[in-house]
Coordinates of C-alpha atoms in Angstrom, one line a residue:
M189 CA -2.1 24.0 71.6
I190 CA -3.7 24.1 75.1
E191 CA -1.5 25.9 77.7
R192 CA -3.5 25.9 80.9
L193 CA -1.0 26.4 83.7
T194 CA 1.6 28.8 85.0
L195 CA 4.7 28.1 87.1
I196 CA 4.4 29.2 90.8
S197 CA 7.1 28.5 93.3
L198 CA 7.2 27.8 97.0
I199 CA 3.6 26.7 97.4
V200 CA 1.8 23.4 96.9
V201 CA 0.4 23.8 93.4
C202 CA -1.7 21.5 91.2
F203 CA -4.1 22.9 88.7
V204 CA -5.3 19.7 87.1
G205 CA -6.9 17.0 89.3
C206 CA -4.2 16.3 91.9
S207 CA -4.9 14.0 94.9
S208 CA -3.0 14.4 98.2
S209 CA -1.5 11.6 100.2
P210 CA 1.3 11.0 102.8
T211 CA 4.9 11.1 101.6
P212 CA 5.5 8.5 98.9
T213 CA 7.3 5.4 100.1
D214 CA 10.7 4.1 99.1
P215 CA 10.0 0.8 97.3
N216 CA 13.3 -0.5 98.7
S217 CA 13.1 0.7 102.3
G218 CA 9.4 0.8 102.9
S219 CA 9.7 4.0 104.9
G220 CA 7.2 6.7 104.0
A221 CA 7.8 9.2 106.8
G222 CA 11.5 9.2 106.9
N223 CA 13.6 9.2 110.1
G224 CA 13.2 12.9 110.8
G225 CA 16.9 13.4 110.8
K226 CA 17.3 13.6 107.0
G227 CA 15.5 15.6 104.3
T228 CA 12.1 14.1 103.4
L229 CA 10.0 15.0 100.4
T230 CA 6.2 15.6 100.6
F231 CA 4.0 16.0 97.5
V232 CA 0.8 14.8 96.0
S233 CA 0.8 11.2 95.0
T234 CA -1.2 11.5 91.7
L235 CA -1.2 14.2 89.0
D236 CA -4.3 13.7 86.7
F237 CA -4.5 15.8 83.5
G238 CA -8.0 14.7 82.7
N239 CA -9.2 14.7 79.1
I240 CA -7.0 16.4 76.4
P241 CA -7.7 16.4 72.7
P242 CA -5.2 14.4 70.7
G243 CA -2.6 16.6 69.0
N244 CA -2.8 19.2 71.8
F245 CA -1.1 19.3 75.2
A246 CA -1.7 20.3 78.8
D247 CA 0.8 21.4 81.5
S248 CA 0.5 21.0 85.2
T249 CA 2.8 21.5 88.2
I250 CA 3.4 20.0 91.6
S251 CA 5.3 21.4 94.6
L252 CA 8.0 19.3 96.2
T253 CA 8.4 20.3 99.9
N254 CA 11.2 19.2 102.2
S255 CA 9.4 18.3 105.4
G256 CA 12.5 16.8 107.0
K257 CA 15.1 18.4 109.3
D258 CA 18.1 18.4 106.9
T259 CA 18.8 19.6 103.4
I260 CA 17.7 17.2 100.7
H261 CA 19.1 17.0 97.1
I262 CA 16.8 15.8 94.3
L263 CA 19.2 14.1 92.0
H264 CA 17.2 13.0 89.0
H265 CA 13.8 11.8 87.6
S266 CA 12.8 8.8 85.5
L267 CA 9.5 8.9 83.5
S268 CA 8.1 5.6 82.3
N269 CA 5.9 6.9 79.4
G270 CA 6.9 9.2 76.5
R271 CA 3.5 10.8 76.3
F272 CA 4.4 12.7 79.5
L273 CA 7.3 15.2 79.6
L274 CA 9.2 16.7 82.5
F275 CA 10.6 20.2 82.0
D276 CA 12.6 20.7 85.2
T277 CA 15.3 18.1 84.9
A278 CA 18.2 19.8 86.7
A279 CA 19.2 18.8 90.2
I280 CA 17.4 20.6 93.0
T281 CA 18.5 21.4 96.6
L282 CA 15.9 22.1 99.2
K283 CA 16.6 23.3 102.8
P284 CA 14.2 22.2 105.5
G285 CA 10.8 23.7 104.9
A286 CA 11.6 24.9 101.4
S287 CA 9.6 23.9 98.3
A288 CA 10.2 23.8 94.5
V289 CA 7.8 23.5 91.7
V290 CA 8.3 21.1 88.8
R291 CA 6.3 21.2 85.6
Y292 CA 4.9 18.2 83.6
R293 CA 3.2 18.0 80.2
F294 CA 0.8 15.5 78.8
Q295 CA 0.6 15.3 75.0
P296 CA -1.7 12.5 73.7
I297 CA -1.7 11.4 70.1
D298 CA -4.8 9.2 70.3
T299 CA -7.9 8.6 72.4
L300 CA -6.4 6.0 74.8
A301 CA -5.9 6.4 78.5
Q302 CA -2.3 6.9 79.5
S303 CA -0.4 6.6 82.8
A304 CA 3.2 7.0 83.9
T305 CA 5.4 6.8 86.9
D306 CA 8.0 9.5 87.7
T307 CA 10.7 7.9 89.9
I308 CA 12.3 10.7 91.9
V309 CA 15.7 9.9 93.3
T310 CA 17.1 11.9 96.3
D311 CA 19.8 11.6 99.0
G312 CA 17.1 11.9 101.7
S313 CA 15.1 9.4 103.6
P314 CA 13.6 7.6 101.8
K315 CA 15.8 7.9 98.8
T316 CA 13.2 7.1 96.1
Y317 CA 9.8 8.6 95.6
L318 CA 7.0 7.7 93.1
L319 CA 4.6 10.1 91.4
T320 CA 1.8 8.7 89.3
L321 CA 0.7 10.7 86.2
K322 CA -2.6 10.1 84.4
G323 CA -4.4 11.5 81.3
R324 CA -6.5 10.6 78.4
G325 CA -6.8 11.7 74.8
Y326 CA -10.4 12.8 74.3
H327 CA -12.6 14.8 71.9
H328 CA -15.6 16.6 73.3
S329 CA -18.5 14.6 71.8
V330 CA -21.2 16.3 69.8
S331 CA -24.3 14.6 68.5
T332 CA -23.8 13.7 64.8
G333 CA -27.0 11.8 64.2
P334 CA -27.5 9.0 61.6
T335 CA -25.5 9.1 58.3
T336 CA -27.4 10.7 55.5
V337 CA -27.4 9.0 52.1
P338 CA -27.4 11.9 49.6
N339 CA -30.0 11.7 46.9
A340 CA -29.0 11.5 43.2
G341 CA -28.3 14.9 41.8
S342 CA -26.8 16.3 45.1
I343 CA -23.7 18.3 44.5
F344 CA -20.8 19.2 46.9
Y345 CA -18.5 22.0 46.0
Y346 CA -14.9 22.0 47.3
N347 CA -11.9 24.1 47.3
I348 CA -8.4 22.6 47.3
Y349 CA -5.3 24.6 48.2
E350 CA -1.7 23.9 49.0
I351 CA 0.0 24.5 52.4
D352 CA 3.6 24.9 53.4
S353 CA 5.4 23.0 56.2
S354 CA 3.8 25.3 58.8
G355 CA 0.3 24.7 57.5
V356 CA 0.1 28.2 55.9
K357 CA -1.8 28.5 52.7
L358 CA 0.3 29.1 49.6
P359 CA -0.9 32.1 47.5
G360 CA -2.6 31.3 44.2
S361 CA -2.8 27.6 44.9
D362 CA -6.6 27.2 44.9
W363 CA -8.4 25.0 42.5
P364 CA -12.1 23.8 42.5
D365 CA -13.5 20.4 42.9
T366 CA -17.0 19.0 42.7
N367 CA -18.6 15.7 43.9
T368 CA -21.8 14.9 42.1
V369 CA -24.1 12.0 43.3
R370 CA -25.0 10.4 40.0
L371 CA -26.8 7.2 41.1
T372 CA -28.0 5.7 44.4
G373 CA -29.4 2.4 45.6
L374 CA -27.2 0.3 43.4
S375 CA -26.0 -3.3 44.0
R376 CA -22.3 -3.6 43.2
F377 CA -19.5 -5.9 44.4
G378 CA -21.6 -7.6 47.0
K379 CA -23.0 -4.5 48.5
N380 CA -26.6 -3.3 48.2
N381 CA -26.7 0.4 49.2
V382 CA -24.1 1.8 46.8
S383 CA -23.9 5.3 45.4
D384 CA -22.0 6.3 42.3
I385 CA -20.3 9.7 42.8
I386 CA -18.4 11.7 40.1
Q387 CA -15.5 13.7 41.3
A388 CA -14.2 16.4 38.9
E389 CA -11.3 18.8 39.4
K390 CA -11.9 21.3 36.6
D391 CA -8.5 23.1 36.5
I392 CA -6.5 19.9 36.0
N393 CA -9.1 18.0 33.9
F394 CA -9.3 15.2 36.5
I395 CA -12.4 13.1 36.7
A396 CA -12.9 10.1 38.9
D397 CA -15.9 7.7 39.4
D398 CA -16.1 6.9 43.2
T399 CA -18.2 4.0 44.4
V400 CA -19.4 4.4 48.0
N401 CA -21.6 2.0 50.1
Y402 CA -23.5 3.4 53.1
E403 CA -23.4 0.6 55.7
S404 CA -26.3 -0.3 58.0
N405 CA -24.3 0.6 61.1
G406 CA -23.6 4.2 59.8
D407 CA -20.1 3.6 58.5
I408 CA -19.3 4.0 54.8
S409 CA -17.2 1.8 52.6
E410 CA -15.2 2.9 49.5
W411 CA -14.5 0.6 46.6
L412 CA -10.8 0.5 45.7
S413 CA -10.4 -0.3 42.1
S414 CA -7.4 -2.0 40.5
Q415 CA -6.9 0.4 37.6
E416 CA -3.7 1.9 38.8
V417 CA -2.1 -1.1 40.5
S418 CA 1.0 -2.8 39.1
N419 CA 1.1 -6.5 38.2
T420 CA 3.0 -7.4 41.4
E421 CA 1.6 -10.5 42.9
G422 CA 0.0 -10.2 46.4
W423 CA -2.3 -7.1 45.8
T424 CA -5.7 -7.5 47.3
Y425 CA -7.2 -5.0 44.9
P426 CA -10.0 -4.6 44.1
C427 CA -11.6 -4.5 47.6
W428 CA -13.9 -2.6 49.9
Q429 CA -12.3 -0.3 52.5
R430 CA -14.5 0.5 55.5
I431 CA -14.3 4.0 57.1
P432 CA -15.5 4.5 60.7
V433 CA -17.9 7.4 60.4
G434 CA -20.8 5.8 62.3
A435 CA -21.3 3.0 64.8
S436 CA -17.6 2.1 64.9
S437 CA -16.6 5.7 65.8
G438 CA -14.0 5.7 68.5
S439 CA -13.0 2.1 68.0
S440 CA -9.6 0.6 67.2
P441 CA -8.1 1.4 63.8
I442 CA -9.6 -0.3 60.8
I443 CA -6.8 -1.6 58.7
T444 CA -7.1 -2.7 55.1
V445 CA -4.1 -4.7 53.8
L446 CA -3.7 -3.9 50.1
L447 CA -0.4 -5.7 49.4
D448 CA 1.4 -8.4 51.4
T449 CA 4.0 -10.2 49.3
V450 CA 7.6 -11.4 49.3
V451 CA 9.6 -10.9 46.1
G452 CA 13.3 -11.8 45.9
G453 CA 13.5 -12.2 49.7
V454 CA 12.1 -8.7 50.3
H455 CA 8.8 -8.5 52.2
T456 CA 6.6 -5.6 51.1
Q457 CA 3.3 -4.5 52.7
V458 CA 0.9 -1.7 51.8
T459 CA -1.9 -0.8 54.2
H460 CA -4.6 1.8 54.7
S461 CA -5.6 2.5 58.3
Y462 CA -8.6 4.6 59.5
Q463 CA -9.2 5.5 63.1
S464 CA -12.0 7.7 64.5
F465 CA -11.3 10.2 67.3
G466 CA -15.0 10.8 68.0
S467 CA -17.2 13.7 67.1
E468 CA -16.7 17.5 67.3
S469 CA -18.0 20.7 65.8
I470 CA -16.1 22.1 62.8
T471 CA -16.5 25.2 60.7
V472 CA -15.7 25.2 57.0
P473 CA -16.7 27.8 54.3
A474 CA -20.0 25.9 53.8
G475 CA -21.0 26.3 57.5
T476 CA -20.6 24.7 60.9
F477 CA -21.4 21.0 61.3
A478 CA -21.1 18.2 63.8
A479 CA -18.4 16.0 62.3
V480 CA -16.6 12.7 62.9
K481 CA -12.8 13.3 63.1
M482 CA -10.6 10.6 61.6
Q483 CA -7.0 9.8 61.0
Y484 CA -6.0 8.1 57.8
V485 CA -2.5 6.5 57.4
N486 CA -1.2 5.2 54.1
S487 CA 1.8 3.0 54.8
F488 CA 4.4 1.4 52.5
V489 CA 6.8 -0.9 54.4
R490 CA 9.6 -3.0 53.0
S491 CA 11.9 -5.3 55.0
V492 CA 14.8 -3.9 52.9
G493 CA 15.0 -0.4 51.4
Y494 CA 12.5 2.4 51.1
N495 CA 9.6 2.9 53.5
S496 CA 7.0 5.7 53.7
S497 CA 4.0 6.7 55.6
D498 CA 1.5 9.5 55.0
T499 CA -1.0 10.7 57.7
T500 CA -4.1 12.6 56.8
M501 CA -6.7 14.1 59.2
A502 CA -10.3 14.2 57.9
W503 CA -13.7 15.4 59.1
Y504 CA -16.9 13.8 57.9
A505 CA -20.4 15.2 58.3
P506 CA -23.0 12.4 58.7
S507 CA -25.8 15.0 58.3
L508 CA -24.6 15.6 54.7
G509 CA -23.1 12.2 53.9
T510 CA -19.9 13.7 52.8
Y511 CA -16.5 15.0 53.9
L512 CA -16.1 18.5 55.2
R513 CA -12.4 18.9 55.4
S514 CA -9.2 16.9 55.0
V515 CA -5.6 18.0 55.7
H516 CA -2.7 16.3 53.9
P517 CA 0.6 17.5 55.5
W518 CA 3.6 18.8 53.7
R519 CA 6.4 16.2 53.0
P520 CA 10.0 17.3 53.1
N521 CA 11.8 17.3 49.7
S522 CA 8.6 15.9 48.1
R523 CA 5.5 18.1 47.6
P524 CA 3.5 20.8 49.4
G525 CA 0.7 19.7 51.7
Y526 CA -2.9 20.5 50.7
V527 CA -6.3 21.1 52.3
F528 CA -9.6 19.9 50.9
E529 CA -12.6 22.0 52.2
L530 CA -16.4 22.0 51.5
V531 CA -17.4 25.5 50.3
D532 CA -21.1 24.9 49.3
Y533 CA -23.6 22.1 48.6
K534 CA -27.0 21.4 47.0
L535 CA -29.0 18.5 48.3
R536 CA -31.8 17.0 46.2

């Protein structure tokens, strides 16, 4: 996590992009300067956290100063957006000329711009003050270049291991996996740049035949077969599922609806959702690469009864045309999580 700021009292403090302005006005009274006979708060009008990577957080503080002639009591705060957090929620009493520091946190979960208003209620003049908070989820962009189409005969070697609820590797849980590009330049299922990739997990005798299309805009599409789908009506299998590793990087989620049906009055929907969070540098056992970071959500929703949702983070290297790493989190009372990492490769 990103912890950038410390708490300092009795001075005007703002470590992350604050802008100063006159005392905020009371939206009810329209009085910004107060009457001089009561306590009056003075503070910056905007607290800007800047760009913070999704999944991390940043803290910042402001100083509230009583510039009036009487004691003022800060009674409570009201924040309008849950992506922002206020730590100092207790009532505060300030004598004339005194200051107090309050600390805020911004914790983005995506790459969207966020804003909030903290409504500060006092017994002073004016009684209500407004503070604007801003921030954006952002990943430092690195150049990834065009997506490579691996030649036939290229091999990617992976290690898969289990993790506990804290993300710590479980001892003795490693098992190898290889992806071998068998054929390229195929025409299948309406696509014309298809590669056939064999995935083999040796320790558990698992073999899968993956069909991948390398799109002209740099994205890839994976063919979802119907081999393991039940006979329930409404499945859209088989189908192509587009994954944003190229031109659509940073766009809105790409959602593939796999099932949308009503049986016995119960509406059931199964979806896969991919969203790119831009590009960044990542190090795996095979080396350090520029990668596209993505979030994959597998959702099963019923109008009545059981619902589930799994979220996976994945990193794809366009320079290799393959995945570098994926993290599948631990699920309570179900199974350990696991990590899938590239450890070596041979390009033909």
